[in-house]
């Protein structure tokens, strides 16, 4: 990152001197807090990924020399971290598409590499998860604090002005947040200097991207998340794969990125690419088949299959309870089959089990990947019924189980997080953070999901509409097939193309 006359500069836009000094203090806080050693050397090697290795041939990059050597040729690194589930999900899309295009995927999880990355990101993630849960417990906190942090749109000007001056990088949308995050991520440079500098790397979070660029990597593609442009997602020196045209415009013009509402210099066009949604190859490849199966089940009057997903922060307990209680009589009447993926949130299973103590006889549990895979494969061709709860002991299966189930369900119920971009009919329940609002808008306008249901009664109404009527499911499936034909879901392939120079060639369906 450039610094001119004591001011940090991003794409020709300079921060003021005061903000630049706050940013240096922010970086120094981490240096002191975690005893950062700027001369630390990393040795990296490869191990089999025990969870997704059998599916994608995936290998983990680990610290130490006890594994196999990293091979530059024909390999693509997919770099991520757990900040919720969305960034794992984006990286998995990169893995799937890279594999389909003939590359060996490597997995780099910054929270799995002991050292400064684990220290810094763990500290940030703990705070993010805490604030996400608070936003669901307190309507006031959500409205006046969390929505402003996650969108940059002030809801209480006096409070926002105070926090804006007090916290460097408040809120995420402003350019000063970008500089703050880059200077923090500079501390990850030593890790990335241990990798071949020209190796293709797809990043699923800006801290991964910033760390790679700071470490001298020259072939970095950031698979950008959400549909609400925020300055902290940009990394000068990387290519950015944006999922929507509106997102592209917002990033290109740096719209709203200045905290004093000034018009900024634009991002160069060779740094920004509209790619489409980041989606797994196996989901995109089978869109026509899976939508046809949904419509066939509908015409056969089979129970409507709903998938209810819990996010990585584990919020929205009361909403989950209300949905399940609403669906129980529909399940008993043979109108609905409900699949509930709790991810890796064991505490939420303990809670839900107590809430449904008098309904235990209706519960079917799937707590291993093997059991989940067997059941999902079974209902590809056989009817499904009942209430099924899925829980896993690792993040990989917690995330990928939702992807695996998408192909055999009729409707997914989800907050408008990264799942908003997936080609399955969706009910969007209430967002967690204002930035997620624009994911629901994107899905609703593309016709593969509802508008955002901002209350429990609205969510239950959507469930009833999609259970008792056929018009919405027919429309969603038709739109998904049409969207595929114009490349809406090709972001994963396009990201690999940007990183490797190899074009994806879709084989015509038989």
PDB file of N, CA, C and O in Angstrom, residues 43-47 60-67 70 107-108 112-113:
ATOM      1  N   UNK A  43       7.490 -22.473   7.162  1.00  0.00           N
ATOM      2  CA  UNK A  43       7.667 -23.642   6.312  1.00  0.00           C
ATOM      3  C   UNK A  43       6.302 -24.274   6.127  1.00  0.00           C
ATOM      4  O   UNK A  43       5.600 -24.547   7.112  1.00  0.00           O
ATOM      5  N   UNK A  44       5.900 -24.478   4.877  1.00  0.00           N
ATOM      6  CA  UNK A  44       4.565 -24.983   4.577  1.00  0.00           C
ATOM      7  C   UNK A  44       4.652 -26.282   3.787  1.00  0.00           C
ATOM      8  O   UNK A  44       5.585 -26.498   3.005  1.00  0.00           O
ATOM      9  N   UNK A  45       3.661 -27.145   3.985  1.00  0.00           N
ATOM     10  CA  UNK A  45       3.583 -28.404   3.236  1.00  0.00           C
ATOM     11  C   UNK A  45       2.113 -28.794   3.085  1.00  0.00           C
ATOM     12  O   UNK A  45       1.219 -28.040   3.484  1.00  0.00           O
ATOM     13  N   UNK A  46       1.880 -29.974   2.514  1.00  0.00           N
ATOM     14  CA  UNK A  46       0.519 -30.408   2.189  1.00  0.00           C
ATOM     15  C   UNK A  46       0.116 -31.651   2.955  1.00  0.00           C
ATOM     16  O   UNK A  46       0.926 -32.559   3.164  1.00  0.00           O
ATOM     17  N   UNK A  47      -1.147 -31.680   3.368  1.00  0.00           N
ATOM     18  CA  UNK A  47      -1.758 -32.875   3.946  1.00  0.00           C
ATOM     19  C   UNK A  47      -3.106 -33.111   3.274  1.00  0.00           C
ATOM     20  O   UNK A  47      -3.729 -32.169   2.768  1.00  0.00           O
ATOM     21  N   UNK A  60      -4.825 -29.823   2.197  1.00  0.00           N
ATOM     22  CA  UNK A  60      -4.641 -28.672   3.081  1.00  0.00           C
ATOM     23  C   UNK A  60      -3.197 -28.188   3.057  1.00  0.00           C
ATOM     24  O   UNK A  60      -2.266 -29.003   3.097  1.00  0.00           O
ATOM     25  N   UNK A  61      -3.014 -26.874   3.026  1.00  0.00           N
ATOM     26  CA  UNK A  61      -1.697 -26.291   3.277  1.00  0.00           C
ATOM     27  C   UNK A  61      -1.546 -26.149   4.787  1.00  0.00           C
ATOM     28  O   UNK A  61      -2.393 -25.539   5.456  1.00  0.00           O
ATOM     29  N   UNK A  62      -0.491 -26.732   5.342  1.00  0.00           N
ATOM     30  CA  UNK A  62      -0.281 -26.735   6.791  1.00  0.00           C
ATOM     31  C   UNK A  62       1.099 -26.168   7.101  1.00  0.00           C
ATOM     32  O   UNK A  62       1.984 -26.109   6.231  1.00  0.00           O
ATOM     33  N   UNK A  63       1.285 -25.765   8.329  1.00  0.00           N
ATOM     34  CA  UNK A  63       2.583 -25.233   8.754  1.00  0.00           C
ATOM     35  C   UNK A  63       3.482 -26.380   9.198  1.00  0.00           C
ATOM     36  O   UNK A  63       3.073 -27.250   9.967  1.00  0.00           O
ATOM     37  N   UNK A  64       4.711 -26.371   8.700  1.00  0.00           N
ATOM     38  CA  UNK A  64       5.664 -27.423   9.027  1.00  0.00           C
ATOM     39  C   UNK A  64       6.089 -28.176   7.780  1.00  0.00           C
ATOM     40  O   UNK A  64       5.498 -28.018   6.701  1.00  0.00           O
ATOM     41  N   UNK A  65       7.096 -29.022   7.926  1.00  0.00           N
ATOM     42  CA  UNK A  65       7.620 -29.763   6.782  1.00  0.00           C
ATOM     43  C   UNK A  65       7.294 -31.241   6.858  1.00  0.00           C
ATOM     44  O   UNK A  65       7.897 -32.056   6.165  1.00  0.00           O
ATOM     45  N   UNK A  66       6.305 -31.605   7.687  1.00  0.00           N
ATOM     46  CA  UNK A  66       5.988 -33.019   7.866  1.00  0.00           C
ATOM     47  C   UNK A  66       5.090 -33.562   6.768  1.00  0.00           C
ATOM     48  O   UNK A  66       4.874 -34.774   6.677  1.00  0.00           O
ATOM     49  N   UNK A  67       4.544 -32.688   5.890  1.00  0.00           N
ATOM     50  CA  UNK A  67       3.688 -33.135   4.803  1.00  0.00           C
ATOM     51  C   UNK A  67       4.410 -33.162   3.472  1.00  0.00           C
ATOM     52  O   UNK A  67       5.630 -33.000   3.390  1.00  0.00           O
ATOM     53  N   UNK A  70       4.631 -28.517  -1.588  1.00  0.00           N
ATOM     54  CA  UNK A  70       3.667 -27.778  -2.396  1.00  0.00           C
ATOM     55  C   UNK A  70       4.172 -27.724  -3.832  1.00  0.00           C
ATOM     56  O   UNK A  70       5.314 -27.335  -4.083  1.00  0.00           O
ATOM     57  N   UNK A 107      -6.141 -26.030  -0.104  1.00  0.00           N
ATOM     58  CA  UNK A 107      -6.960 -25.278   0.849  1.00  0.00           C
ATOM     59  C   UNK A 107      -6.050 -24.571   1.854  1.00  0.00           C
ATOM     60  O   UNK A 107      -5.237 -25.205   2.525  1.00  0.00           O
ATOM     61  N   UNK A 108      -6.186 -23.241   1.930  1.00  0.00           N
ATOM     62  CA  UNK A 108      -5.411 -22.466   2.893  1.00  0.00           C
ATOM     63  C   UNK A 108      -6.374 -21.745   3.823  1.00  0.00           C
ATOM     64  O   UNK A 108      -7.028 -20.778   3.430  1.00  0.00           O
ATOM     65  N   UNK A 112      -6.176 -21.899  10.517  1.00  0.00           N
ATOM     66  CA  UNK A 112      -5.594 -23.209  10.799  1.00  0.00           C
ATOM     67  C   UNK A 112      -4.072 -23.177  10.757  1.00  0.00           C
ATOM     68  O   UNK A 112      -3.424 -24.217  10.934  1.00  0.00           O
ATOM     69  N   UNK A 113      -3.494 -22.000  10.524  1.00  0.00           N
ATOM     70  CA  UNK A 113      -2.034 -21.843  10.484  1.00  0.00           C
ATOM     71  C   UNK A 113      -1.599 -21.187  11.789  1.00  0.00           C
ATOM     72  O   UNK A 113      -1.851 -19.994  12.006  1.00  0.00           O
TER      73      UNK A 113
END
